[in-house]
Amino acid sequence: MILVFRPRCTKEEIAHAESHLKELGFEPHTLFGVERTVIAAIGDDRVTTKEHLETIPGVERVLPILAPYKLASKELKSETSIIPIGGPGPGIKPTSNQVFIGGKKIPVIAGPCSVEGRKEILEVAQAVREAGATALRAGAFKPRTSPYQFQGLAEEGLEYLAEAREATGLPVVTEVLTPTDVPLVAKYADCLQIGTRNMQNFSLLRACGEVQTPVLLKRGMSATLEEYLLAAEYILTSGNKNVFLCERGIRTFEQYVRNTFALAVIPALKEKTHLPVLADPSHGTGVCSLVPPMTKAAVACGADAILVEVHPNPEKAKTDGQQTLNIAEFAKLMRELKPVAEAVGREL
Amino acid sequence: MILVFRPRCTKEEIAHAESHLKELGFEPHTLFGVERTVIAAIGDDRVTTKEHLETIPGVERVLPILAPYKLASKELKSETSIIPIGGPGPGIKPTSNQVFIGGKKIPVIAGPCSVEGRKEILEVAQAVREAGATALRAGAFKPRTSPYQFQGLAEEGLEYLAEAREATGLPVVTEVLTPTDVPLVAKYADCLQIGTRNMQNFSLLRACGEVQTPVLLKRGMSATLEEYLLAAEYILTSGNKNVFLCERGIRTFEQYVRNTFALAVIPALKEKTHLPVLADPSHGTGVCSLVPPMTKAAVACGADAILVEVHPNPEKAKTDGQQTLNIAEFAKLMRELKPVAEAVGREL
Amino acid sequence: MILVFRPRCTKEEIAHAESHLKELGFEPHTLFGVERTVIAAIGDDRVTTKEHLETIPGVERVLPILAPYKLASKELKSETSIIPIGGPGPGIKPTSNQVFIGGKKIPVIAGPCSVEGRKEILEVAQAVREAGATALRAGAFKPRTSPYQFQGLAEEGLEYLAEAREATGLPVVTEVLTPTDVPLVAKYADCLQIGTRNMQNFSLLRACGEVQTPVLLKRGMSATLEEYLLAAEYILTSGNKNVFLCERGIRTFEQYVRNTFALAVIPALKEKTHLPVLADPSHGTGVCSLVPPMTKAAVACGADAILVEVHPNPEKAKTDGQQTLNIAEFAKLMRELKPVAEAVGREL
Amino acid sequence: MILVFRPRCTKEEIAHAESHLKELGFEPHTLFGVERTVIAAIGDDRVTTKEHLETIPGVERVLPILAPYKLASKELKSETSIIPIGGPGPGIKPTSNQVFIGGKKIPVIAGPCSVEGRKEILEVAQAVREAGATALRAGAFKPRTSPYQFQGLAEEGLEYLAEAREATGLPVVTEVLTPTDVPLVAKYADCLQIGTRNMQNFSLLRACGEVQTPVLLKRGMSATLEEYLLAAEYILTSGNKNVFLCERGIRTFEQYVRNTFALAVIPALKEKTHLPVLADPSHGTGVCSLVPPMTKAAVACGADAILVEVHPNPEKAKTDGQQTLNIAEFAKLMRELKPVAEAVGREL
């Protein structure tokens, strides 16, 4: 930590700070500049918070040196982790194809926003597989802004998802909303999604850390990169190493999109963490016509996987129709995406 | 809903939209302008989402007319609701003084960020009561950005809070983090706080709707006014009418504060909802020296209550010390706040 | 400056950084931590930019210590400057009453967004004076988002303003848009306004620094506090000491207001600069009904002056009608504001 | 325009609004819903502003239907305009190669942030041409946040740029800061850049509209898409049709980058305007290591040209070194970019 003192701070304040830092386990180095005094405190920044040191009398600002996350850090492990999804598994899951997030191959996870019925999910699973998707995604538990909106089919939806996996071999990604549902969802799904509104639902993070099912952790709508990696750290420290990240757009002043798709976070995350990073251009833009170009952009800047909303008839979709591709649009995108992946040394 | 069509849309598209709107229960009125065609769809905007109608072929934009919340709406009830907190209560709560949020009198809820120990909370409760606070606030379950930080004393902390209430008569406000903890926290506390990170934790909102303990619902860090009132609507539709709101700062590009304290939301909310609105200048600024002036500003623009972090020795506080007033600063603020409240026709 | 090195940086990189810092006039102190190496570079942060030092090989981050502004800094002068506006002046200005920004008394500068005509400005000047305003504000040169909107009366408008001052004694504040207009506007006006879109129009800042007419410098829509004070520094270093600041709302994700009124910037600026700070609740909210409560809030948290849009008939105003008070609303606000000012030890 | 009335508005208010709309040239269609009354006003939204209609008594909200820009609109011209830069020109410009912005070929405009000297600019011009750049960019007039920073070589810098063009054949792009400098800069340069801080410097926009030199108009740091196209409209209505746009990052809460690179604006702009759109990944990220992946992303989502900062020795650059590629990095990027361009049907 670096402590910067106010101009004209007293000797007593500096002495007090030095002894307080020693108590906290830091080794203080005091430097007297022309206009300011600074203490460089050598030690572990993670135990004591910046906010705490800002309360020391005379201190104007505190600048942390170390990243506050450890297990998620690239310093721990320099190459990208590879997270397997699907395959033969415990619970009531039939066998599915195995997909790897973080390797040369870029998996495309596609499907409708919600599981709307048995027939519907079987149909769309078949269609996205034919168009080239390697995993199926659909929500059985839906977080909805309004209590008057469709809230999902719950366990019934999970059963249909398991059936769709059996029929197509596609591993299944689905959202979990509350800690008590984690064992239930993990029994059916190959990958648990933690949505943007739950990125700092710490009970849910811990509950997902207590199973071994892979976790897709979406970035919070206004999360800093540090908060995001600390959320991942909650899952990792609870015992589950199978975590991957997902940029899905942030909230800004922009209004022609539902969210601002902050793609630079992908290469930036890859400099700081070994966890793979997926891109969700459907939520990332919220506008159907922007999904194909932004999917290409995501692959071009290094996304390890793609999550995209697809529905046979978006106009009839119960949720998120305005940002959902139909089957033909998705198939076209898959064809166009292939050369982009190859241009950056990856494959679909 | 108002549907605006793209330039050069076809007659078929308009006819299709009209029949689709009728199926959804709307009465469509089509207006042909010089450059654009518009359909005004008379009906209930709340059942069908804007996003759904944007999927209709030829439609460029959809503009909703009605606010999507009902029970929280000022149209339902024009005067501000008055929410009682404390008094004799069920569970293992000793009797406390009763406080009313939403009336002429402005309650000041004060206390440390966390319950740090039995002795500590008794001492601070006594001190804030003497300085003029009318309710006590402290966290037993703490949502912390990092898994390496202090996470709160849990049920032990709740017991100390109940003791502090017995000793001082101050009703107690404390945070609940997860749906399964709601009955436990409600047994001890006079008011449940839902924190900013949980504003859209819909399971938690519903669980808090199933008890009758008053709920202090903090605004999400990047929540729109509509999302905020819909979060309140979740609690209200689940059966708990005792909800009040809290501006605690939003996330913007600003860096000299922890959050941007968006005080205009207070009079703006009062135009749209009958729920009372509290202000939290401690989180709203994140900087100790800004708390007193911004508390005065909050009262001047119509806040119904104040929530402020106070600790006998902020430098030793386990959490949030940098934004916490000490007892003397708090007592001074209370003295200075009184004439401001009176200047706007309120009292402390 | 504090330079933080990447983990596993080399000795050569550190040696190179040390010698580069010496060349730049810094005295480097190198500290080897367990995980990171840090160089504290003692010297003047203002000459060399943070961005420049970030290019040194091995450096991960650079943390500046000193504020980059000098003349605007509170370290230069600890009490608030008092800026006189009006009185007998050079140019073709008739004598007006003198008003002081930065003292105990809070001037209220009121008027329509634009000068719309001779009769109109005389009428509104008379009306706002009667209601208690101490200065008149109206635009003759208007910065408009669209080229199809009303662009102001230009010099004709300035003549009407001079006439209104003669008739009422109110000093006149008006906007200047381009460097070449500065001498013309300064000939007529008592105070030059630099609008939010021009906060970093450096040629205009310098041109305003070359006259002695006081300058009201509005905060840019997305300006950091540092950028804002550096913009003031441009005027100050060019020779004009009569500068005061103005919070007028920032751009965020919020949509129920035109801007987010970031009032905490007022006490925050007062900790960093001796320049007085005004508040503009009309632009700060963009919504007429929010102007009175937010004016009170601005005074409560320490604003040195108020700028408010007033028009006899906002419905007929050529610009900004939706955020403009009518005369009766303004008179009511003035009455209600008086006790708020007194409650915080100020007067109107 | 659509006018939505408050609940319980009066018949008189509606009648008044209808007659006011007729006076303004609109044809009002009044629709009485169950809870709200709405007037759809058929006519030209561009003459009367939304803000004006919001002042009509009883009106709660006004929703515009038409885009407020005309000449920039895709409705005027559906295919992308092609803007030629360079070639034989008036003034004292030697002949240069001609480059086209908006066609299949993607020009790459490269160079240092500032012209630092004669030798330096000749050297870098040669180097970027060899690495594949098709135009040269460098600033002679520099907009700097602090008055204490290097402000550029002014006309001397323009002379060096003209020399560099003569030596390499690369057309030259350089910034203009103030209206009075436009003729001077246009005499030397092939393309005038209007920087992000000047996007709403309306005098400068008009001055650039009065010459025929192509204009690169950067997006303002917090400009909405509509404000941006209206800024372009200022240049177009002043008589210069050679305008192209540039995404260079927006200001958000994110801190690991200098700006948030909002790439989805590229396909979004292409749906609304015929003006070509360039991407500036150097300012768009502000971080050297993020420039190559984000350049690829920009091309993948449809950018018509690339603007990138390159310097032989970024550590010695007078400005912006932290986001500047060196020659080897730039040459590598050009090699890697080629297959990405081809993958989306473009060429370098």
mmCIF file of N, CA and C in Angstrom, chain C residues 16 20 23 46 49 51-52 54-57 68 70-71 143-149 151 177-180 197 200-203 206 221-224 227 230 233-234 237 251 314-317 321-322, chain D residues 16 20 23 49 51-52 54-57 68 70-71 143-149 151 177-180 197-198 200-203 206 221-224 227 230 233-234 237 251 314-317 321-322:
data_model
loop_
_atom_site.group_PDB
_atom_site.id
_atom_site.type_symbol
_atom_site.label_atom_id
_atom_site.label_comp_id
_atom_site.label_asym_id
_atom_site.label_seq_id
_atom_site.Cartn_x
_atom_site.Cartn_y
_atom_site.Cartn_z
ATOM 1 N N HIS C 16 17.034 0.741 -15.540
ATOM 2 C CA HIS C 16 16.680 1.642 -16.639
ATOM 3 C C HIS C 16 15.667 2.694 -16.171
ATOM 4 N N HIS C 20 16.117 6.733 -16.113
ATOM 5 C CA HIS C 20 15.163 7.556 -16.868
ATOM 6 C C HIS C 20 14.493 8.586 -15.942
ATOM 7 N N GLU C 23 16.902 11.445 -15.255
ATOM 8 C CA GLU C 23 16.915 12.358 -16.411
ATOM 9 C C GLU C 23 15.746 13.332 -16.378
ATOM 10 N N ARG C 46 3.864 17.417 -12.069
ATOM 11 C CA ARG C 46 3.064 18.146 -13.057
ATOM 12 C C ARG C 46 3.749 18.255 -14.407
ATOM 13 N N THR C 49 3.978 13.487 -17.364
ATOM 14 C CA THR C 49 2.674 12.882 -17.143
ATOM 15 C C THR C 49 2.816 11.424 -16.733
ATOM 16 N N GLU C 51 1.046 9.153 -17.929
ATOM 17 C CA GLU C 51 0.976 8.365 -19.163
ATOM 18 C C GLU C 51 2.390 8.149 -19.717
ATOM 19 N N HIS C 52 3.218 9.175 -19.606
ATOM 20 C CA HIS C 52 4.561 9.043 -20.124
ATOM 21 C C HIS C 52 5.317 7.946 -19.358
ATOM 22 N N GLU C 54 4.214 5.440 -17.833
ATOM 23 C CA GLU C 54 3.662 4.106 -18.083
ATOM 24 C C GLU C 54 4.306 3.417 -19.284
ATOM 25 N N THR C 55 5.058 4.172 -20.081
ATOM 26 C CA THR C 55 5.714 3.545 -21.231
ATOM 27 C C THR C 55 7.045 2.914 -20.864
ATOM 28 N N ILE C 56 7.544 3.148 -19.668
ATOM 29 C CA ILE C 56 8.832 2.577 -19.270
ATOM 30 C C ILE C 56 8.707 1.054 -19.159
ATOM 31 N N PRO C 57 9.593 0.301 -19.815
ATOM 32 C CA PRO C 57 9.488 -1.157 -19.798
ATOM 33 C C PRO C 57 9.470 -1.726 -18.378
ATOM 34 N N PRO C 68 -2.459 17.937 -10.310
ATOM 35 C CA PRO C 68 -1.762 18.528 -11.449
ATOM 36 C C PRO C 68 -2.040 20.024 -11.637
ATOM 37 N N LYS C 70 -2.168 24.037 -10.033
ATOM 38 C CA LYS C 70 -1.471 24.802 -8.996
ATOM 39 C C LYS C 70 -2.250 26.040 -8.581
ATOM 40 N N LEU C 71 -2.528 26.915 -9.558
ATOM 41 C CA LEU C 71 -3.152 28.199 -9.232
ATOM 42 C C LEU C 71 -4.564 28.008 -8.693
ATOM 43 N N PRO C 143 -25.388 27.566 -27.864
ATOM 44 C CA PRO C 143 -24.874 26.305 -28.424
ATOM 45 C C PRO C 143 -26.030 25.324 -28.525
ATOM 46 N N ARG C 144 -26.433 24.940 -29.722
ATOM 47 C CA ARG C 144 -27.585 24.062 -29.856
ATOM 48 C C ARG C 144 -27.196 22.735 -30.478
ATOM 49 N N THR C 145 -27.685 21.662 -29.934
ATOM 50 C CA THR C 145 -27.359 20.309 -30.403
ATOM 51 C C THR C 145 -27.641 20.130 -31.893
ATOM 52 N N SER C 146 -28.710 20.738 -32.379
ATOM 53 C CA SER C 146 -29.085 20.573 -33.783
ATOM 54 C C SER C 146 -28.936 21.873 -34.561
ATOM 55 N N PRO C 147 -28.433 21.799 -35.807
ATOM 56 C CA PRO C 147 -28.310 23.025 -36.614
ATOM 57 C C PRO C 147 -29.670 23.584 -37.008
ATOM 58 N N TYR C 148 -30.744 22.810 -36.799
ATOM 59 C CA TYR C 148 -32.073 23.286 -37.194
ATOM 60 C C TYR C 148 -32.754 24.066 -36.078
ATOM 61 N N GLN C 149 -32.109 24.165 -34.900
ATOM 62 C CA GLN C 149 -32.732 24.854 -33.773
ATOM 63 C C GLN C 149 -32.317 26.331 -33.709
ATOM 64 N N GLN C 151 -30.645 29.651 -32.863
ATOM 65 C CA GLN C 151 -29.234 29.797 -32.496
ATOM 66 C C GLN C 151 -28.918 31.086 -31.731
ATOM 67 N N LEU C 177 -19.071 31.614 -27.045
ATOM 68 C CA LEU C 177 -18.907 30.314 -27.695
ATOM 69 C C LEU C 177 -17.577 30.139 -28.400
ATOM 70 N N THR C 178 -16.956 31.237 -28.770
ATOM 71 C CA THR C 178 -15.784 31.093 -29.631
ATOM 72 C C THR C 178 -14.771 32.191 -29.304
ATOM 73 N N PRO C 179 -13.468 31.888 -29.403
ATOM 74 C CA PRO C 179 -12.453 32.834 -28.927
ATOM 75 C C PRO C 179 -12.600 34.233 -29.534
ATOM 76 N N THR C 180 -12.903 34.299 -30.815
ATOM 77 C CA THR C 180 -12.977 35.620 -31.462
ATOM 78 C C THR C 180 -14.119 36.486 -30.925
ATOM 79 N N ARG C 197 -20.189 22.185 -22.957
ATOM 80 C CA ARG C 197 -19.583 21.588 -24.161
ATOM 81 C C ARG C 197 -18.225 22.209 -24.482
ATOM 82 N N GLN C 200 -13.461 22.010 -22.318
ATOM 83 C CA GLN C 200 -12.097 21.724 -22.780
ATOM 84 C C GLN C 200 -11.835 22.324 -24.160
ATOM 85 N N ASN C 201 -12.490 23.443 -24.451
ATOM 86 C CA ASN C 201 -12.181 24.225 -25.651
ATOM 87 C C ASN C 201 -11.040 25.152 -25.233
ATOM 88 N N PHE C 202 -9.816 24.640 -25.416
ATOM 89 C CA PHE C 202 -8.680 25.306 -24.789
ATOM 90 C C PHE C 202 -8.409 26.696 -25.373
ATOM 91 N N SER C 203 -8.706 26.898 -26.652
ATOM 92 C CA SER C 203 -8.536 28.237 -27.245
ATOM 93 C C SER C 203 -9.492 29.222 -26.573
ATOM 94 N N ARG C 206 -8.243 30.047 -23.060
ATOM 95 C CA ARG C 206 -7.147 31.019 -23.092
ATOM 96 C C ARG C 206 -7.649 32.418 -23.426
ATOM 97 N N MET C 221 -19.817 17.725 -19.188
ATOM 98 C CA MET C 221 -20.823 16.697 -18.941
ATOM 99 C C MET C 221 -20.243 15.394 -18.401
ATOM 100 N N SER C 222 -18.976 15.141 -18.731
ATOM 101 C CA SER C 222 -18.366 13.923 -18.205
ATOM 102 C C SER C 222 -16.953 14.220 -17.727
ATOM 103 N N ALA C 223 -16.765 15.420 -17.179
ATOM 104 C CA ALA C 223 -15.431 15.822 -16.725
ATOM 105 C C ALA C 223 -15.143 15.291 -15.338
ATOM 106 N N THR C 224 -13.945 14.781 -15.147
ATOM 107 C CA THR C 224 -13.499 14.448 -13.803
ATOM 108 C C THR C 224 -13.183 15.759 -13.086
ATOM 109 N N GLU C 227 -9.845 17.137 -14.384
ATOM 110 C CA GLU C 227 -9.944 17.807 -15.688
ATOM 111 C C GLU C 227 -10.611 19.169 -15.538
ATOM 112 N N LEU C 230 -8.196 21.615 -14.064
ATOM 113 C CA LEU C 230 -7.174 21.955 -15.059
ATOM 114 C C LEU C 230 -7.733 22.911 -16.111
ATOM 115 N N GLU C 233 -7.491 26.101 -14.583
ATOM 116 C CA GLU C 233 -6.067 26.466 -14.569
ATOM 117 C C GLU C 233 -5.653 27.144 -15.880
ATOM 118 N N TYR C 234 -6.229 26.707 -17.023
ATOM 119 C CA TYR C 234 -5.942 27.369 -18.302
ATOM 120 C C TYR C 234 -6.291 28.861 -18.241
ATOM 121 N N THR C 237 -3.846 30.620 -15.605
ATOM 122 C CA THR C 237 -2.465 30.814 -16.085
ATOM 123 C C THR C 237 -2.408 31.824 -17.232
ATOM 124 N N ARG C 251 -23.391 13.321 -17.163
ATOM 125 C CA ARG C 251 -24.093 12.307 -17.957
ATOM 126 C C ARG C 251 -23.855 10.923 -17.357
ATOM 127 N N PRO C 314 -42.915 29.661 -19.628
ATOM 128 C CA PRO C 314 -41.996 28.620 -20.123
ATOM 129 C C PRO C 314 -42.528 27.887 -21.359
ATOM 130 N N GLU C 315 -43.854 27.793 -21.470
ATOM 131 C CA GLU C 315 -44.440 27.087 -22.611
ATOM 132 C C GLU C 315 -44.116 27.792 -23.929
ATOM 133 N N LYS C 316 -43.855 29.115 -23.845
ATOM 134 C CA LYS C 316 -43.530 29.861 -25.062
ATOM 135 C C LYS C 316 -42.020 30.083 -25.215
ATOM 136 N N ALA C 317 -41.228 29.615 -24.262
ATOM 137 C CA ALA C 317 -39.778 29.832 -24.323
ATOM 138 C C ALA C 317 -39.202 29.162 -25.563
ATOM 139 N N GLY C 321 -37.622 25.211 -22.175
ATOM 140 C CA GLY C 321 -38.838 25.450 -21.401
ATOM 141 C C GLY C 321 -39.116 24.393 -20.342
ATOM 142 N N GLN C 322 -38.797 23.140 -20.643
ATOM 143 C CA GLN C 322 -39.155 22.040 -19.733
ATOM 144 C C GLN C 322 -38.433 22.096 -18.394
ATOM 145 N N HIS D 16 -56.296 22.437 -25.088
ATOM 146 C CA HIS D 16 -55.227 23.427 -25.217
ATOM 147 C C HIS D 16 -54.029 22.847 -25.999
ATOM 148 N N HIS D 20 -52.477 24.130 -29.505
ATOM 149 C CA HIS D 20 -51.064 24.530 -29.546
ATOM 150 C C HIS D 20 -50.307 23.728 -30.631
ATOM 151 N N GLU D 23 -51.102 25.109 -34.059
ATOM 152 C CA GLU D 23 -50.317 26.333 -34.291
ATOM 153 C C GLU D 23 -48.889 26.018 -34.749
ATOM 154 N N THR D 49 -38.895 21.168 -30.726
ATOM 155 C CA THR D 49 -38.179 20.175 -29.935
ATOM 156 C C THR D 49 -39.131 19.494 -28.952
ATOM 157 N N GLU D 51 -38.389 19.001 -25.942
ATOM 158 C CA GLU D 51 -38.341 19.758 -24.699
ATOM 159 C C GLU D 51 -39.413 20.840 -24.702
ATOM 160 N N HIS D 52 -39.633 21.445 -25.888
ATOM 161 C CA HIS D 52 -40.645 22.487 -25.962
ATOM 162 C C HIS D 52 -42.025 21.910 -25.641
ATOM 163 N N GLU D 54 -42.821 19.416 -23.932
ATOM 164 C CA GLU D 54 -42.953 18.982 -22.531
ATOM 165 C C GLU D 54 -43.425 20.101 -21.610
ATOM 166 N N THR D 55 -43.414 21.337 -22.097
ATOM 167 C CA THR D 55 -43.881 22.432 -21.244
ATOM 168 C C THR D 55 -45.398 22.610 -21.312
ATOM 169 N N ILE D 56 -46.072 21.909 -22.221
ATOM 170 C CA ILE D 56 -47.535 22.062 -22.336
ATOM 171 C C ILE D 56 -48.190 21.488 -21.073
ATOM 172 N N PRO D 57 -49.077 22.254 -20.427
ATOM 173 C CA PRO D 57 -49.690 21.778 -19.188
ATOM 174 C C PRO D 57 -50.409 20.431 -19.366
ATOM 175 N N PRO D 68 -33.639 13.414 -35.676
ATOM 176 C CA PRO D 68 -33.552 14.856 -35.858
ATOM 177 C C PRO D 68 -32.550 15.306 -36.927
ATOM 178 N N LYS D 70 -30.984 15.031 -40.946
ATOM 179 C CA LYS D 70 -31.493 14.733 -42.293
ATOM 180 C C LYS D 70 -30.376 14.346 -43.253
ATOM 181 N N LEU D 71 -29.421 15.257 -43.427
ATOM 182 C CA LEU D 71 -28.389 15.037 -44.453
ATOM 183 C C LEU D 71 -27.495 13.851 -44.099
ATOM 184 N N PRO D 143 -4.700 19.419 -28.251
ATOM 185 C CA PRO D 143 -5.556 19.781 -27.119
ATOM 186 C C PRO D 143 -5.066 19.019 -25.895
ATOM 187 N N ARG D 144 -4.569 19.709 -24.891
ATOM 188 C CA ARG D 144 -4.012 19.022 -23.732
ATOM 189 C C ARG D 144 -4.803 19.366 -22.466
ATOM 190 N N THR D 145 -5.076 18.362 -21.673
ATOM 191 C CA THR D 145 -5.857 18.535 -20.452
ATOM 192 C C THR D 145 -5.241 19.571 -19.518
ATOM 193 N N SER D 146 -3.917 19.621 -19.459
ATOM 194 C CA SER D 146 -3.246 20.549 -18.544
ATOM 195 C C SER D 146 -2.498 21.631 -19.316
ATOM 196 N N PRO D 147 -2.546 22.884 -18.828
ATOM 197 C CA PRO D 147 -1.803 23.951 -19.506
ATOM 198 C C PRO D 147 -0.298 23.786 -19.366
ATOM 199 N N TYR D 148 0.145 22.880 -18.470
ATOM 200 C CA TYR D 148 1.576 22.696 -18.266
ATOM 201 C C TYR D 148 2.160 21.655 -19.216
ATOM 202 N N GLN D 149 1.334 21.015 -20.057
ATOM 203 C CA GLN D 149 1.825 19.968 -20.952
ATOM 204 C C GLN D 149 2.190 20.539 -22.331
ATOM 205 N N GLN D 151 2.149 21.587 -25.980
ATOM 206 C CA GLN D 151 0.961 22.007 -26.721
ATOM 207 C C GLN D 151 1.092 21.880 -28.247
ATOM 208 N N LEU D 177 -8.114 22.959 -33.993
ATOM 209 C CA LEU D 177 -8.687 23.205 -32.664
ATOM 210 C C LEU D 177 -9.624 24.387 -32.603
ATOM 211 N N THR D 178 -9.484 25.310 -33.555
ATOM 212 C CA THR D 178 -10.231 26.546 -33.387
ATOM 213 C C THR D 178 -10.625 27.080 -34.769
ATOM 214 N N PRO D 179 -11.808 27.706 -34.886
ATOM 215 C CA PRO D 179 -12.324 28.079 -36.202
ATOM 216 C C PRO D 179 -11.354 28.905 -37.038
ATOM 217 N N THR D 180 -10.644 29.834 -36.388
ATOM 218 C CA THR D 180 -9.742 30.687 -37.165
ATOM 219 C C THR D 180 -8.554 29.934 -37.763
ATOM 220 N N ARG D 197 -13.118 16.411 -27.735
ATOM 221 C CA ARG D 197 -13.518 17.536 -26.885
ATOM 222 C C ARG D 197 -14.218 18.625 -27.685
ATOM 223 N N ASN D 198 -14.072 18.598 -29.000
ATOM 224 C CA ASN D 198 -14.672 19.627 -29.845
ATOM 225 C C ASN D 198 -15.869 19.134 -30.634
ATOM 226 N N GLN D 200 -18.867 19.110 -30.026
ATOM 227 C CA GLN D 200 -19.968 20.073 -29.998
ATOM 228 C C GLN D 200 -19.449 21.514 -29.930
ATOM 229 N N ASN D 201 -18.293 21.747 -30.538
ATOM 230 C CA ASN D 201 -17.776 23.112 -30.708
ATOM 231 C C ASN D 201 -18.393 23.576 -32.026
ATOM 232 N N PHE D 202 -19.572 24.179 -31.907
ATOM 233 C CA PHE D 202 -20.378 24.401 -33.105
ATOM 234 C C PHE D 202 -19.733 25.401 -34.060
ATOM 235 N N SER D 203 -18.978 26.366 -33.540
ATOM 236 C CA SER D 203 -18.279 27.307 -34.423
ATOM 237 C C SER D 203 -17.239 26.561 -35.251
ATOM 238 N N ARG D 206 -18.962 24.510 -37.969
ATOM 239 C CA ARG D 206 -19.378 25.349 -39.111
ATOM 240 C C ARG D 206 -18.171 25.766 -39.947
ATOM 241 N N MET D 221 -16.793 12.227 -25.908
ATOM 242 C CA MET D 221 -16.546 11.246 -24.860
ATOM 243 C C MET D 221 -17.826 10.715 -24.208
ATOM 244 N N SER D 222 -18.882 11.533 -24.250
ATOM 245 C CA SER D 222 -20.142 11.057 -23.673
ATOM 246 C C SER D 222 -21.297 11.435 -24.582
ATOM 247 N N ALA D 223 -21.028 11.411 -25.897
ATOM 248 C CA ALA D 223 -22.061 11.798 -26.868
ATOM 249 C C ALA D 223 -22.999 10.647 -27.164
ATOM 250 N N THR D 224 -24.278 10.912 -27.203
ATOM 251 C CA THR D 224 -25.234 9.931 -27.700
ATOM 252 C C THR D 224 -25.075 9.857 -29.214
ATOM 253 N N GLU D 227 -26.704 12.956 -30.817
ATOM 254 C CA GLU D 227 -25.889 14.170 -30.737
ATOM 255 C C GLU D 227 -24.724 14.106 -31.724
ATOM 256 N N LEU D 230 -25.961 14.739 -35.193
ATOM 257 C CA LEU D 230 -26.316 16.154 -35.332
ATOM 258 C C LEU D 230 -25.065 17.025 -35.445
ATOM 259 N N GLU D 233 -24.178 16.760 -38.876
ATOM 260 C CA GLU D 233 -25.162 17.546 -39.637
ATOM 261 C C GLU D 233 -24.756 19.030 -39.711
ATOM 262 N N TYR D 234 -24.137 19.555 -38.669
ATOM 263 C CA TYR D 234 -23.642 20.947 -38.698
ATOM 264 C C TYR D 234 -22.657 21.142 -39.847
ATOM 265 N N THR D 237 -24.625 20.646 -43.308
ATOM 266 C CA THR D 237 -25.499 21.771 -43.681
ATOM 267 C C THR D 237 -24.685 23.025 -43.997
ATOM 268 N N ARG D 251 -16.675 7.573 -22.069
ATOM 269 C CA ARG D 251 -16.333 7.603 -20.649
ATOM 270 C C ARG D 251 -17.400 6.855 -19.849
ATOM 271 N N PRO D 314 7.981 4.657 -28.279
ATOM 272 C CA PRO D 314 6.880 5.216 -27.481
ATOM 273 C C PRO D 314 7.336 5.771 -26.140
ATOM 274 N N GLU D 315 8.420 5.201 -25.590
ATOM 275 C CA GLU D 315 8.894 5.677 -24.300
ATOM 276 C C GLU D 315 9.384 7.122 -24.382
ATOM 277 N N LYS D 316 9.786 7.546 -25.581
ATOM 278 C CA LYS D 316 10.274 8.912 -25.751
ATOM 279 C C LYS D 316 9.198 9.845 -26.338
ATOM 280 N N ALA D 317 8.034 9.293 -26.641
ATOM 281 C CA ALA D 317 6.973 10.112 -27.254
ATOM 282 C C ALA D 317 6.577 11.234 -26.306
ATOM 283 N N GLY D 321 2.283 8.099 -25.100
ATOM 284 C CA GLY D 321 3.149 6.943 -25.273
ATOM 285 C C GLY D 321 2.522 5.633 -24.801
ATOM 286 N N GLN D 322 1.756 5.684 -23.719
ATOM 287 C CA GLN D 322 1.224 4.463 -23.108
ATOM 288 C C GLN D 322 0.240 3.703 -24.000
#
